[in-house]
Coordinates of C-alpha atoms in Angstrom, one line a residue:
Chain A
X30 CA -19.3 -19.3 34.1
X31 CA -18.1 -15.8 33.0
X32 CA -18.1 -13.5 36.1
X33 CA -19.9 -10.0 34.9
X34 CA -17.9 -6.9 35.6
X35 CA -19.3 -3.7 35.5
X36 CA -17.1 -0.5 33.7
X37 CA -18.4 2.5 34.2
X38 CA -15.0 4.4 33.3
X39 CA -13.3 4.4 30.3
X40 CA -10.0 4.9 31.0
X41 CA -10.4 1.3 33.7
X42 CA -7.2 -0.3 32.7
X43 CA -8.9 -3.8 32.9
X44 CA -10.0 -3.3 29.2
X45 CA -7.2 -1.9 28.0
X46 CA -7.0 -5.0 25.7
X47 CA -9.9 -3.0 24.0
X48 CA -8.4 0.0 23.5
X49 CA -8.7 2.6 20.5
X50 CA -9.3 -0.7 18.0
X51 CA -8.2 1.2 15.0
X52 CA -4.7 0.7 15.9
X53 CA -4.8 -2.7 17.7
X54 CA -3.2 -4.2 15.2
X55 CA -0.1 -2.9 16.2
X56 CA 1.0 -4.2 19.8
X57 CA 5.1 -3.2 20.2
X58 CA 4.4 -4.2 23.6
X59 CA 4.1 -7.7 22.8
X60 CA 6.0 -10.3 21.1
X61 CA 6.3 -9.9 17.7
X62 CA 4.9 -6.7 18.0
X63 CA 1.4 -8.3 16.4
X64 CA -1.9 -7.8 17.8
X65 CA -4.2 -9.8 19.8
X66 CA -6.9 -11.4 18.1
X67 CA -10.1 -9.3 18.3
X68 CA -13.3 -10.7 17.5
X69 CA -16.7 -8.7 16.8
X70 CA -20.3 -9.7 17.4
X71 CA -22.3 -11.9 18.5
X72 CA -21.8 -14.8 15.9
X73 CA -17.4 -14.2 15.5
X74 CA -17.5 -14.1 19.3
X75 CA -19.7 -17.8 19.3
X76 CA -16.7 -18.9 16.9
X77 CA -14.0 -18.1 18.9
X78 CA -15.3 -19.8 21.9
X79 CA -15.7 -23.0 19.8
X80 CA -12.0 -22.5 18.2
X81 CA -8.3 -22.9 19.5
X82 CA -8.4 -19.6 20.3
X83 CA -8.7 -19.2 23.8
X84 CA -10.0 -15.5 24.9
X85 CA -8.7 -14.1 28.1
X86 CA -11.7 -11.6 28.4
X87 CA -15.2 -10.2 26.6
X88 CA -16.4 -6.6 26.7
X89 CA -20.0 -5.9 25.8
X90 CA -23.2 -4.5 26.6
X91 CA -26.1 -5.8 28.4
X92 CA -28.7 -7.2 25.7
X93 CA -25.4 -9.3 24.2
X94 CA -24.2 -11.0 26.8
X95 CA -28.0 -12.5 27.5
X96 CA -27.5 -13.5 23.8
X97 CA -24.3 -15.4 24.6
X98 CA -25.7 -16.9 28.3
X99 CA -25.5 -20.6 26.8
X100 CA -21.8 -19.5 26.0
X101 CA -20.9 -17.6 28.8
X102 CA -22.0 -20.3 31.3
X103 CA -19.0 -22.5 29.7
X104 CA -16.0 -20.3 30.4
X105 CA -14.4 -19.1 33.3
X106 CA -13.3 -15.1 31.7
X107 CA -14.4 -12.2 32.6
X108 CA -17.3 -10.5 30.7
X109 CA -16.7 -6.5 31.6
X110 CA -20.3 -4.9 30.8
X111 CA -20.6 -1.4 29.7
X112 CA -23.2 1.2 28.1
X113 CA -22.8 1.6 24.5
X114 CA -21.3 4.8 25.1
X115 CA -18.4 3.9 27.1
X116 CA -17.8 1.1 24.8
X117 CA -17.1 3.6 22.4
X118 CA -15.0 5.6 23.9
X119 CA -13.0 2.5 25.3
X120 CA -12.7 1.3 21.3
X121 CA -12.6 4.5 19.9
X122 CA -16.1 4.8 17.6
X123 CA -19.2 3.8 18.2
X124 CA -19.3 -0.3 17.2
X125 CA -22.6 -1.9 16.4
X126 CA -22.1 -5.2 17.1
X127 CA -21.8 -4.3 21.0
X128 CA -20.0 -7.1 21.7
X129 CA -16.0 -7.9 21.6
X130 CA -13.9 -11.0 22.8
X131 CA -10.0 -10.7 23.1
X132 CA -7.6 -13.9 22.4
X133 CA -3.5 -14.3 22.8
X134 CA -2.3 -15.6 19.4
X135 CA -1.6 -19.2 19.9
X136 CA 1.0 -21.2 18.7
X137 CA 0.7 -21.8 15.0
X138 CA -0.1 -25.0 13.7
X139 CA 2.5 -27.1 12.0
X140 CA 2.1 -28.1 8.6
X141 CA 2.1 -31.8 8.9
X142 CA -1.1 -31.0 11.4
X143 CA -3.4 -28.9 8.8
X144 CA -2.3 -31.1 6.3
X145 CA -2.9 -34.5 7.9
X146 CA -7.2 -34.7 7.2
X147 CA -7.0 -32.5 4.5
X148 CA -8.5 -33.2 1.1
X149 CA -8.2 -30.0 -0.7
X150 CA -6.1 -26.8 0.4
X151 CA -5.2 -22.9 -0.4
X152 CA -1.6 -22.4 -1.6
X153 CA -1.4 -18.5 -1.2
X154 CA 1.7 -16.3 -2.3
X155 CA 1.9 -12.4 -2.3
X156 CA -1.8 -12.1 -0.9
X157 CA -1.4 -9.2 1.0
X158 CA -5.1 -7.4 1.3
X159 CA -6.7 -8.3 4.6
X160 CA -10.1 -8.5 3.4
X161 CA -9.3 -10.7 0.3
X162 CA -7.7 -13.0 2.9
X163 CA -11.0 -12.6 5.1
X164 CA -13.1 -13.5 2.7
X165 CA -10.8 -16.3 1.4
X166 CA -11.0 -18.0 5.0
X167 CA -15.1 -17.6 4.6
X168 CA -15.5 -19.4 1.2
X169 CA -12.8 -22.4 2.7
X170 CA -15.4 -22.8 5.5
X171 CA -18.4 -22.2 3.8
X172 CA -17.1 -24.9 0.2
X173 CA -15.5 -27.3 2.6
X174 CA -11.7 -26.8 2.0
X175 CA -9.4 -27.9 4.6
X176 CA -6.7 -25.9 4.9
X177 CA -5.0 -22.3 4.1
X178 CA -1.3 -22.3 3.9
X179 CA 0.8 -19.2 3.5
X180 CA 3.6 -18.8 1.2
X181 CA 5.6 -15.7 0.7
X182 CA 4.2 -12.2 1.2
X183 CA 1.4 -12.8 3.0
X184 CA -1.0 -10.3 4.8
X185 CA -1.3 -11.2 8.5
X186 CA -4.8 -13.4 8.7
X187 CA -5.5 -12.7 12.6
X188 CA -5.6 -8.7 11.5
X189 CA -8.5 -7.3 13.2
X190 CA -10.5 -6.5 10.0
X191 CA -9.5 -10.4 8.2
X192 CA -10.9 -11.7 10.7
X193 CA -14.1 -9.3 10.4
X194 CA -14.5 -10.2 6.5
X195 CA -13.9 -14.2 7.2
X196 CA -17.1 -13.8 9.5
X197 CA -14.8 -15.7 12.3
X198 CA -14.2 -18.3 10.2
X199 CA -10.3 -17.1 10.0
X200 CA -10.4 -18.3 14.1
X201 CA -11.7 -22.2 12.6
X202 CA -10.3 -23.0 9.2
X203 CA -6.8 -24.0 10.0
X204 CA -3.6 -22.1 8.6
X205 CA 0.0 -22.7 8.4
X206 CA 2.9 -22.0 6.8
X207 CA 5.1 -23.1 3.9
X208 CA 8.9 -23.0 4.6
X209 CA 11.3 -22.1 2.3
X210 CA 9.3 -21.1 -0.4
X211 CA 8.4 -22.6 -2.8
X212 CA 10.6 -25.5 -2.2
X213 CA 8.4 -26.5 0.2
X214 CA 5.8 -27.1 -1.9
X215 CA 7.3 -30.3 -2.1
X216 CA 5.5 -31.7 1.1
X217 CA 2.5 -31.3 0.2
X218 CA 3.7 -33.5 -3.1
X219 CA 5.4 -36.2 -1.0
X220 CA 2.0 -36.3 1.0
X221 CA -0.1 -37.0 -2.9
X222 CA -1.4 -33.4 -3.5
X223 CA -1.7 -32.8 -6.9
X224 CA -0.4 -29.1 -7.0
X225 CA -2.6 -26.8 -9.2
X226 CA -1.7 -23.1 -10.1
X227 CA -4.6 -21.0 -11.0
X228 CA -3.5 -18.5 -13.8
X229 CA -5.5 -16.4 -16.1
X230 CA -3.1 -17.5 -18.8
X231 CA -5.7 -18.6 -21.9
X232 CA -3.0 -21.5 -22.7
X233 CA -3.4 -23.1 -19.4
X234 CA -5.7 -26.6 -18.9
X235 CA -9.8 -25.2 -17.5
X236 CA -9.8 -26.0 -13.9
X237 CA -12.3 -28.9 -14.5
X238 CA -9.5 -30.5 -16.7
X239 CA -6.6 -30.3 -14.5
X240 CA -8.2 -31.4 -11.3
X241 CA -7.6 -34.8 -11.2
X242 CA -5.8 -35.4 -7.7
X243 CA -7.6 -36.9 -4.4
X244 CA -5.5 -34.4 -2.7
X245 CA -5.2 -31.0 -4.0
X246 CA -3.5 -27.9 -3.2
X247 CA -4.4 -25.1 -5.2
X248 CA -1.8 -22.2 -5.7
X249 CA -3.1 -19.0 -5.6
X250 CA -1.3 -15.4 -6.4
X251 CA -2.7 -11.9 -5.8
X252 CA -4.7 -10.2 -8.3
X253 CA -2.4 -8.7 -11.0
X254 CA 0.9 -9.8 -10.4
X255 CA -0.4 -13.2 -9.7
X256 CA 1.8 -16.0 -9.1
X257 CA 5.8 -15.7 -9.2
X258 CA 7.7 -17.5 -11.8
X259 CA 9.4 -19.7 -9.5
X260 CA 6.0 -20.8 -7.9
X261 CA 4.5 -21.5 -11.2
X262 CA 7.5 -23.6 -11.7
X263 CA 6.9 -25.7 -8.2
X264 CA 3.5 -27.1 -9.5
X265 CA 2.2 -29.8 -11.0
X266 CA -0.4 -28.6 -13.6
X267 CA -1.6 -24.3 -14.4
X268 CA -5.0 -24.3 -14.5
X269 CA -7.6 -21.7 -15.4
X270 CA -11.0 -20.5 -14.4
X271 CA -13.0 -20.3 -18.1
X272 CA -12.8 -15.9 -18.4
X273 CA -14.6 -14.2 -21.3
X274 CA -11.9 -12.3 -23.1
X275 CA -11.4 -8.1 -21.9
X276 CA -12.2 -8.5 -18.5
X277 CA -10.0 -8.6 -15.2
X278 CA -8.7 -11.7 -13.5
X279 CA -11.4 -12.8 -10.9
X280 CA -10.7 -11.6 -7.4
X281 CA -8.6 -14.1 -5.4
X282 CA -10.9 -15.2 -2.9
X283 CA -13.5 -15.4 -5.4
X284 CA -11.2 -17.5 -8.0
X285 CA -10.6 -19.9 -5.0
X286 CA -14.2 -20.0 -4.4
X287 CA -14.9 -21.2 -7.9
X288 CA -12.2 -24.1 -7.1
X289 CA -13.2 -25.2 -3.8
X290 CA -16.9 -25.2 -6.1
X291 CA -14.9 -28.2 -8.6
X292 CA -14.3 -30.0 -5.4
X293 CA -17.8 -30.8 -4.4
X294 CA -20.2 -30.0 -6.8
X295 CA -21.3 -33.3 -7.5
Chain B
X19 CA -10.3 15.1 -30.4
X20 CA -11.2 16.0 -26.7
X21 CA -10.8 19.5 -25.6
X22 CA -8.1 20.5 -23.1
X23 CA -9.8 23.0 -20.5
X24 CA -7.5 23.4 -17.6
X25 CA -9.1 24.6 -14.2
X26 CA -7.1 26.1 -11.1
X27 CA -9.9 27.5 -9.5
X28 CA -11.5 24.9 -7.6
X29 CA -14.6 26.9 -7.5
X30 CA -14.8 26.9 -11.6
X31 CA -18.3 26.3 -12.3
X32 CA -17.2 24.1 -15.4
X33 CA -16.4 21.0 -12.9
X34 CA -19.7 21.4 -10.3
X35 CA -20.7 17.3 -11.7
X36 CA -17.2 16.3 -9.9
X37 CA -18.0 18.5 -6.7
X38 CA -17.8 16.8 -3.6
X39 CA -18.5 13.0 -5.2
X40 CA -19.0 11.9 -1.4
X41 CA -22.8 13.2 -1.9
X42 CA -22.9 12.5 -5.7
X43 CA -25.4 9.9 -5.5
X44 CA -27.6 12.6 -3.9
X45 CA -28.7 14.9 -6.9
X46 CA -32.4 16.8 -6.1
X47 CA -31.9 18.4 -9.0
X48 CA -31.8 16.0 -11.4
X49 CA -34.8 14.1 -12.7
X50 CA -35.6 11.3 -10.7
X51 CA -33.1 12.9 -8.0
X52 CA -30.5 10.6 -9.2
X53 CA -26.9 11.4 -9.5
X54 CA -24.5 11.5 -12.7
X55 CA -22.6 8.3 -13.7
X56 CA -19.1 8.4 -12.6
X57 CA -16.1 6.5 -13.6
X58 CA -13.4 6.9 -11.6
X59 CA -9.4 6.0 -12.9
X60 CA -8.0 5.2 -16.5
X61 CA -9.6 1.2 -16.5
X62 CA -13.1 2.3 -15.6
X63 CA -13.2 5.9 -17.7
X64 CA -11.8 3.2 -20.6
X65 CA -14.8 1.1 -20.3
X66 CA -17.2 4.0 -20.2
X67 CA -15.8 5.4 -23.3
X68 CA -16.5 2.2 -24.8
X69 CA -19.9 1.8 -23.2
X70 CA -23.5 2.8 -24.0
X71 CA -22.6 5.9 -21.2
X72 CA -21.5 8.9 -23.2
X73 CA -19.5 11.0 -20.9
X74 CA -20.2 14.4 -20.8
X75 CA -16.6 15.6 -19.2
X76 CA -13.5 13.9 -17.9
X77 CA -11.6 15.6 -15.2
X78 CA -8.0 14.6 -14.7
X79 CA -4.0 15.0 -14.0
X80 CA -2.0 15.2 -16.8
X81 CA -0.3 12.0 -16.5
X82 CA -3.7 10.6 -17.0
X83 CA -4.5 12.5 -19.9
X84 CA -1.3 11.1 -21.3
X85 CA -2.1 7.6 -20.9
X86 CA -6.1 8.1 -22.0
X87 CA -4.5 9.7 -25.4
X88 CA -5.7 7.0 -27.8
X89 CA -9.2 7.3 -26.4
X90 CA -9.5 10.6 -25.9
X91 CA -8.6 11.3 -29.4
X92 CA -12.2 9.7 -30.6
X93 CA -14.2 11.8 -28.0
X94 CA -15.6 15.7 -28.3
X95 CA -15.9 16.6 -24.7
X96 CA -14.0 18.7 -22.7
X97 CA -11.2 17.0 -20.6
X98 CA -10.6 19.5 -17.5
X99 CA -7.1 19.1 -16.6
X100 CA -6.2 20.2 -13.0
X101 CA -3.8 19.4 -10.7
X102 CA -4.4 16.3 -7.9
X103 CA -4.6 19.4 -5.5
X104 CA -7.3 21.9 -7.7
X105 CA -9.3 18.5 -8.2
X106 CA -8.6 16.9 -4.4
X107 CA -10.8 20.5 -3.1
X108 CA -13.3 19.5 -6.1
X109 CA -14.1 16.2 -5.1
X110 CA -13.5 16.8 -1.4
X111 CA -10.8 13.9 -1.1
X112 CA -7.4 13.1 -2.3
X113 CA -8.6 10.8 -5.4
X114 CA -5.3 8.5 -5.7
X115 CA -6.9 7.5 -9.3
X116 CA -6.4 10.8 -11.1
X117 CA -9.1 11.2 -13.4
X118 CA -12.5 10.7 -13.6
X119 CA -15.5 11.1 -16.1
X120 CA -19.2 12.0 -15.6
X121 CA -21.7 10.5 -18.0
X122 CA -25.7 11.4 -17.6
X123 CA -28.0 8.0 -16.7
X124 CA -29.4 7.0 -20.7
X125 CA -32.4 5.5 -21.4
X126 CA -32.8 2.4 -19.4
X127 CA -32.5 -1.0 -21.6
X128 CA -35.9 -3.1 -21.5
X129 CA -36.2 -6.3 -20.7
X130 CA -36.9 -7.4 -24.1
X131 CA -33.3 -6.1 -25.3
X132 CA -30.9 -7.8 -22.6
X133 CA -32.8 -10.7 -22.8
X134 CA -32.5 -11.5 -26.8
X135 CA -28.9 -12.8 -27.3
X136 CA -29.0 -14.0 -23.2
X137 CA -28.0 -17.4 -22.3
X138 CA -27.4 -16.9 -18.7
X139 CA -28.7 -14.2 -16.8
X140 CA -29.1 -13.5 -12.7
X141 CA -32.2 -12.3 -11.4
X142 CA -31.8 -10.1 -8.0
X143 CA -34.5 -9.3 -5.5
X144 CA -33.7 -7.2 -2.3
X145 CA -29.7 -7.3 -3.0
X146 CA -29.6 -3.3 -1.8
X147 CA -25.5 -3.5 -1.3
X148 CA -23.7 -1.4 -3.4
X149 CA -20.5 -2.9 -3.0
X150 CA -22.1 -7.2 -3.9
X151 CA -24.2 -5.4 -7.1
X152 CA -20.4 -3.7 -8.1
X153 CA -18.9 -7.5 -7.6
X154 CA -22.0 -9.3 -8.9
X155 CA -21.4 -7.0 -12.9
X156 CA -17.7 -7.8 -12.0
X157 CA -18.1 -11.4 -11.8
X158 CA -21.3 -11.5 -15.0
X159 CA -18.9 -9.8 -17.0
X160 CA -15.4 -12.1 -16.0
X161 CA -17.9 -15.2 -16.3
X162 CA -19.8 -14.3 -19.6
X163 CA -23.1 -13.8 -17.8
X164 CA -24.7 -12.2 -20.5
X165 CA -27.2 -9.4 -18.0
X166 CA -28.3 -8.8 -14.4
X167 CA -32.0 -8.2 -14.2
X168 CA -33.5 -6.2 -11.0
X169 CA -36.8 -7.8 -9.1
X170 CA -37.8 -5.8 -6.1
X171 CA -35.9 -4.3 -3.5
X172 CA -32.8 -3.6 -5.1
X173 CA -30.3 -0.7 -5.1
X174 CA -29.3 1.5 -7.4
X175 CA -26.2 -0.2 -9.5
X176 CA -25.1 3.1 -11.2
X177 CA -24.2 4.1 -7.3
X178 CA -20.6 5.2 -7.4
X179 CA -19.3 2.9 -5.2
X180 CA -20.9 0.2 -7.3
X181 CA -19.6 1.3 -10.6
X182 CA -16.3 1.5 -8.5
X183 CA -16.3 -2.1 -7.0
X184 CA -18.0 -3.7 -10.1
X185 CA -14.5 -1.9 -12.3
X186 CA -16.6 -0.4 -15.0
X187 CA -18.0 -3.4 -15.8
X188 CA -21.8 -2.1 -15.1
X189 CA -21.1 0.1 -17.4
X190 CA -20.9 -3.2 -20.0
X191 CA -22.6 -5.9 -18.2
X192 CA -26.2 -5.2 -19.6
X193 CA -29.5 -4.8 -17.1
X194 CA -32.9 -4.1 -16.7
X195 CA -35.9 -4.0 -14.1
X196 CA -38.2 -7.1 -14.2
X197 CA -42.0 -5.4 -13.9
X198 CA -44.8 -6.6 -12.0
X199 CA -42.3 -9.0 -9.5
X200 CA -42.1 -11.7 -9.2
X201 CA -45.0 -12.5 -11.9
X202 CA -43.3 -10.7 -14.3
X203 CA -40.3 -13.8 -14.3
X204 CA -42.9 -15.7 -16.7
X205 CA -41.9 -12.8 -19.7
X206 CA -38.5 -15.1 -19.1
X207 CA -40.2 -18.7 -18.9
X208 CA -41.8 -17.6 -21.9
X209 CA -38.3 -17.0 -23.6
X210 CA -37.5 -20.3 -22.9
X211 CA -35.4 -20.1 -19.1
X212 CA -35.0 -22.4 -16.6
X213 CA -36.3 -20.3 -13.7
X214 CA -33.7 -21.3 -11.2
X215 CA -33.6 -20.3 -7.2
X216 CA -30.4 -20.6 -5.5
X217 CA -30.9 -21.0 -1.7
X218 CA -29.1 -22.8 0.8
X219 CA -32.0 -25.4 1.9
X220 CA -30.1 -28.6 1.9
X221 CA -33.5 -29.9 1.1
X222 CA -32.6 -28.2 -2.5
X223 CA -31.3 -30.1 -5.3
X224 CA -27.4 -29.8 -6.3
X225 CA -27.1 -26.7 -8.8
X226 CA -25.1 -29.1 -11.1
X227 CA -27.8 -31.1 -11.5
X228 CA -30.9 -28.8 -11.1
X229 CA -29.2 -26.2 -14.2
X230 CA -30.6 -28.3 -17.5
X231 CA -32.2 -25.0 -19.6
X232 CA -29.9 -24.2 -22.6
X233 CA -31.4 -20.6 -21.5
X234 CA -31.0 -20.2 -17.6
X235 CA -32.2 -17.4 -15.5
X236 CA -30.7 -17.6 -11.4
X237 CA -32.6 -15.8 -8.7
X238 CA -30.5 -14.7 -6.1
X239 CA -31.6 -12.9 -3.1
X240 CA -29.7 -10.9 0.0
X241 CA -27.3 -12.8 2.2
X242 CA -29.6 -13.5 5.2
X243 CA -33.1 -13.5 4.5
X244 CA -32.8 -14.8 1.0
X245 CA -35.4 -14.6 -1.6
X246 CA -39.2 -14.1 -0.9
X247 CA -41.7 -17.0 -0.7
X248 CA -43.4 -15.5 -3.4
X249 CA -40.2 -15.5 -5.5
X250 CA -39.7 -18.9 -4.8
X251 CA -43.0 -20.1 -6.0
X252 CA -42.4 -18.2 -9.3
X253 CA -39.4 -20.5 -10.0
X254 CA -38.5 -23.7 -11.6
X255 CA -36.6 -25.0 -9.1
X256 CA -34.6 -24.9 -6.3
X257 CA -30.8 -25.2 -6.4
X258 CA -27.9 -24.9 -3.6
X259 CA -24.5 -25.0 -3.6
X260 CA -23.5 -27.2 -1.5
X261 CA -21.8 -26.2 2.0
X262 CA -20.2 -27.3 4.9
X263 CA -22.7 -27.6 8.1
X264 CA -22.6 -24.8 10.6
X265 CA -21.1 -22.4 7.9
X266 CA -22.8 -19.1 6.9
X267 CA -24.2 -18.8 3.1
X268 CA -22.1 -17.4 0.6
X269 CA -22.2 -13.8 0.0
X270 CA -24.4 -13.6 -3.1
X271 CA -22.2 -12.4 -5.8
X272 CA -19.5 -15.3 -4.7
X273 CA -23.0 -17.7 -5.3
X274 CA -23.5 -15.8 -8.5
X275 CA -20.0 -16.6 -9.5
X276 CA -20.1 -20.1 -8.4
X277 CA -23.4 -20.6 -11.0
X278 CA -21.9 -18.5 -13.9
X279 CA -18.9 -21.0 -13.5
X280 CA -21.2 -24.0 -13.5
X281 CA -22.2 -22.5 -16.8
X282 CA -18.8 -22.4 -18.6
X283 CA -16.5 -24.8 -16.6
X284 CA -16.1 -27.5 -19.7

């Protein structure tokens, strides 16, 4: 049961985890100078609670902690109360959703653990905008694929405002890394995915065509540059999503949403 | 053969439709109180150029200029050249995109004339985000979803930051207002569409299977509360993508992008 703490002064160094939010990305103070993981509102704050991430405290108003109570009465962290107004002074603008929880960044998964009940995966390289990654992690949750993994360049997906866009589901769909990129690529082959780049190139196979795998990883680059020549080179099959000619590539998490679609639409 | 005008007085009456483009949406002045069109950077001025908007005035660095030449060179308005400076105390913010155009709202298309060469079309009611609408053109135009038709409760897509998000493409992507909603939708049935609802009622039939019209019209509503009862009953049918339990729906131009798709995958 989450004990109820009452802050009536801003400046109470119990939530300084909460602090000027803006900036809580950046932690030097801890190790790898990354921040801890934030979430916001009443439904990201549900998902955290039923994820691996464990948090250490809550900070909230009234009226949302008696919308968490059948939460709450599982966990044993504090829940430190406050008016709106302190709130925002603690966090540094006013916040709407009246309700934040605060997790240590656990240890990442391997990739022999995401990969092991996955059907179909997220191969991303160069993806660098933390709301594109946000709303990557929501369509994976929401279309049913198992996996995100990171190659080279990637944004950070526990950033405060990822995790925001991906609606918490950053804190549930499972991520890991790919070492040595793209090398490593080959084991996700050795484990049977059939690995798919998506390009905008009008000579590649349609998508529909070139998905033929039971396991699929699907190699995705950021909008413009897209994918480097020597990931192109690592996969199996380029694919494309059918585009009418004189328009812009599809945005990333939006192109991935239209293949995680070919996975179950039927 | 645009005209070169250059401007170094910020307060040069010549430029007041580019003055402070925070509030441009907000024009009492102009007849129905709505702003000018604006296109902001050389991709989005491009596709107005090349659009049914006929700018009135570009505002812009010279590098811009420079790489507008072949376009400009068909045009007979004024292009006010400034520096980013002169032009960052016009707008009221440092504009990293360098140039910008301002085109006056034309007639609005009827019903009638996006429908005739229309194949696929999406039908919104109550989708009143400016930044989905800008992704929802984005995502017609990229998928060759040939117009966007407004039911009730919509906002305005000629919004800046719509025009922005959507890359110009609103600009291109024809639309019109359905009258008389949601009765009006028979004008369509009439035309020969498949009156399609997407909603995420698992009781729904799979949207691969429920889109059989050769001419298919998809109602979408807002993320949340959907579409209207009354909408509903107005369709053919009732499709879903299908999700993963527990998750959130899709935000509604993703959903749009995931039926366009359907539409031209093979």
């Amino acid at each position: 049961m989450a004990e109820v703490i009452d802050i009536d002064d801003p400046a109470d160094p119990r939530v300084d985890d909460f602090r000027d939010l803006k900036s809580a990305d950046r932690r030097p103070d801890l190790p790898g100078r990354k921040g801890l993981v934030i979430a916001e509102g009443v439904v990201v704050v549900q998902r955290m609670l039923d994820s691996r991430f464990a948090p250490t405290a809550l900070l909230g108003v009234e009226k949302r902690r008696l919308e968490l109570a059948d939460e709450l009465a599982e966990v044993e962290v504090p829940y430190y109360r406050a008016s709106a107004e302190v709130m925002a002074e603690v966090v540094g603008f006013h916040l709407n959703r009246g309700v934040l929880a605060v997790a240590p960044r656990p240890t990442p998964l391997t990739l022999d653990e995401v990969l092991e009940p996955a059907r179909t995966v997220a191969v991303l390289e160069g993806v660098n905008d933390h709301e594109n990654l946000g709303s990557m992690f929501r369509n994976a949750a929401g279309l049913g694929a198992a996996a995100i993994l990171f190659g080279d360049r990637c944004a950070d997906p526990l950033y405060r405002r990822a995790v925001r866009v991906s609606m918490g589901h950053v804190l549930r769909v499972p991520f890991a890394s790919v070492p040595d990129w793209p090398e490593g690529l080959d084991i996700l082959r050795r484990k049977g995915f059939q690995i798919i780049a998506l390009t905008p190139n009008p000579a590649a196979v349609r998508l529909a065509t070139a998905m033929t795998g039971e396991r699929v990883a699907l190699l995705l680059g950021a909008e413009g540059p897209g994918l480097s020549e020597d990931a192109m080179r690592a996969t199996d099959v380029r694919a494309r999503i059918p585009m009418s000619p004189g328009t812009d590539s599809l945005n990333v998490a939006t192109a991935a949403a239209m293949a995680f679609y070919e996975r179950v639409r039927t």
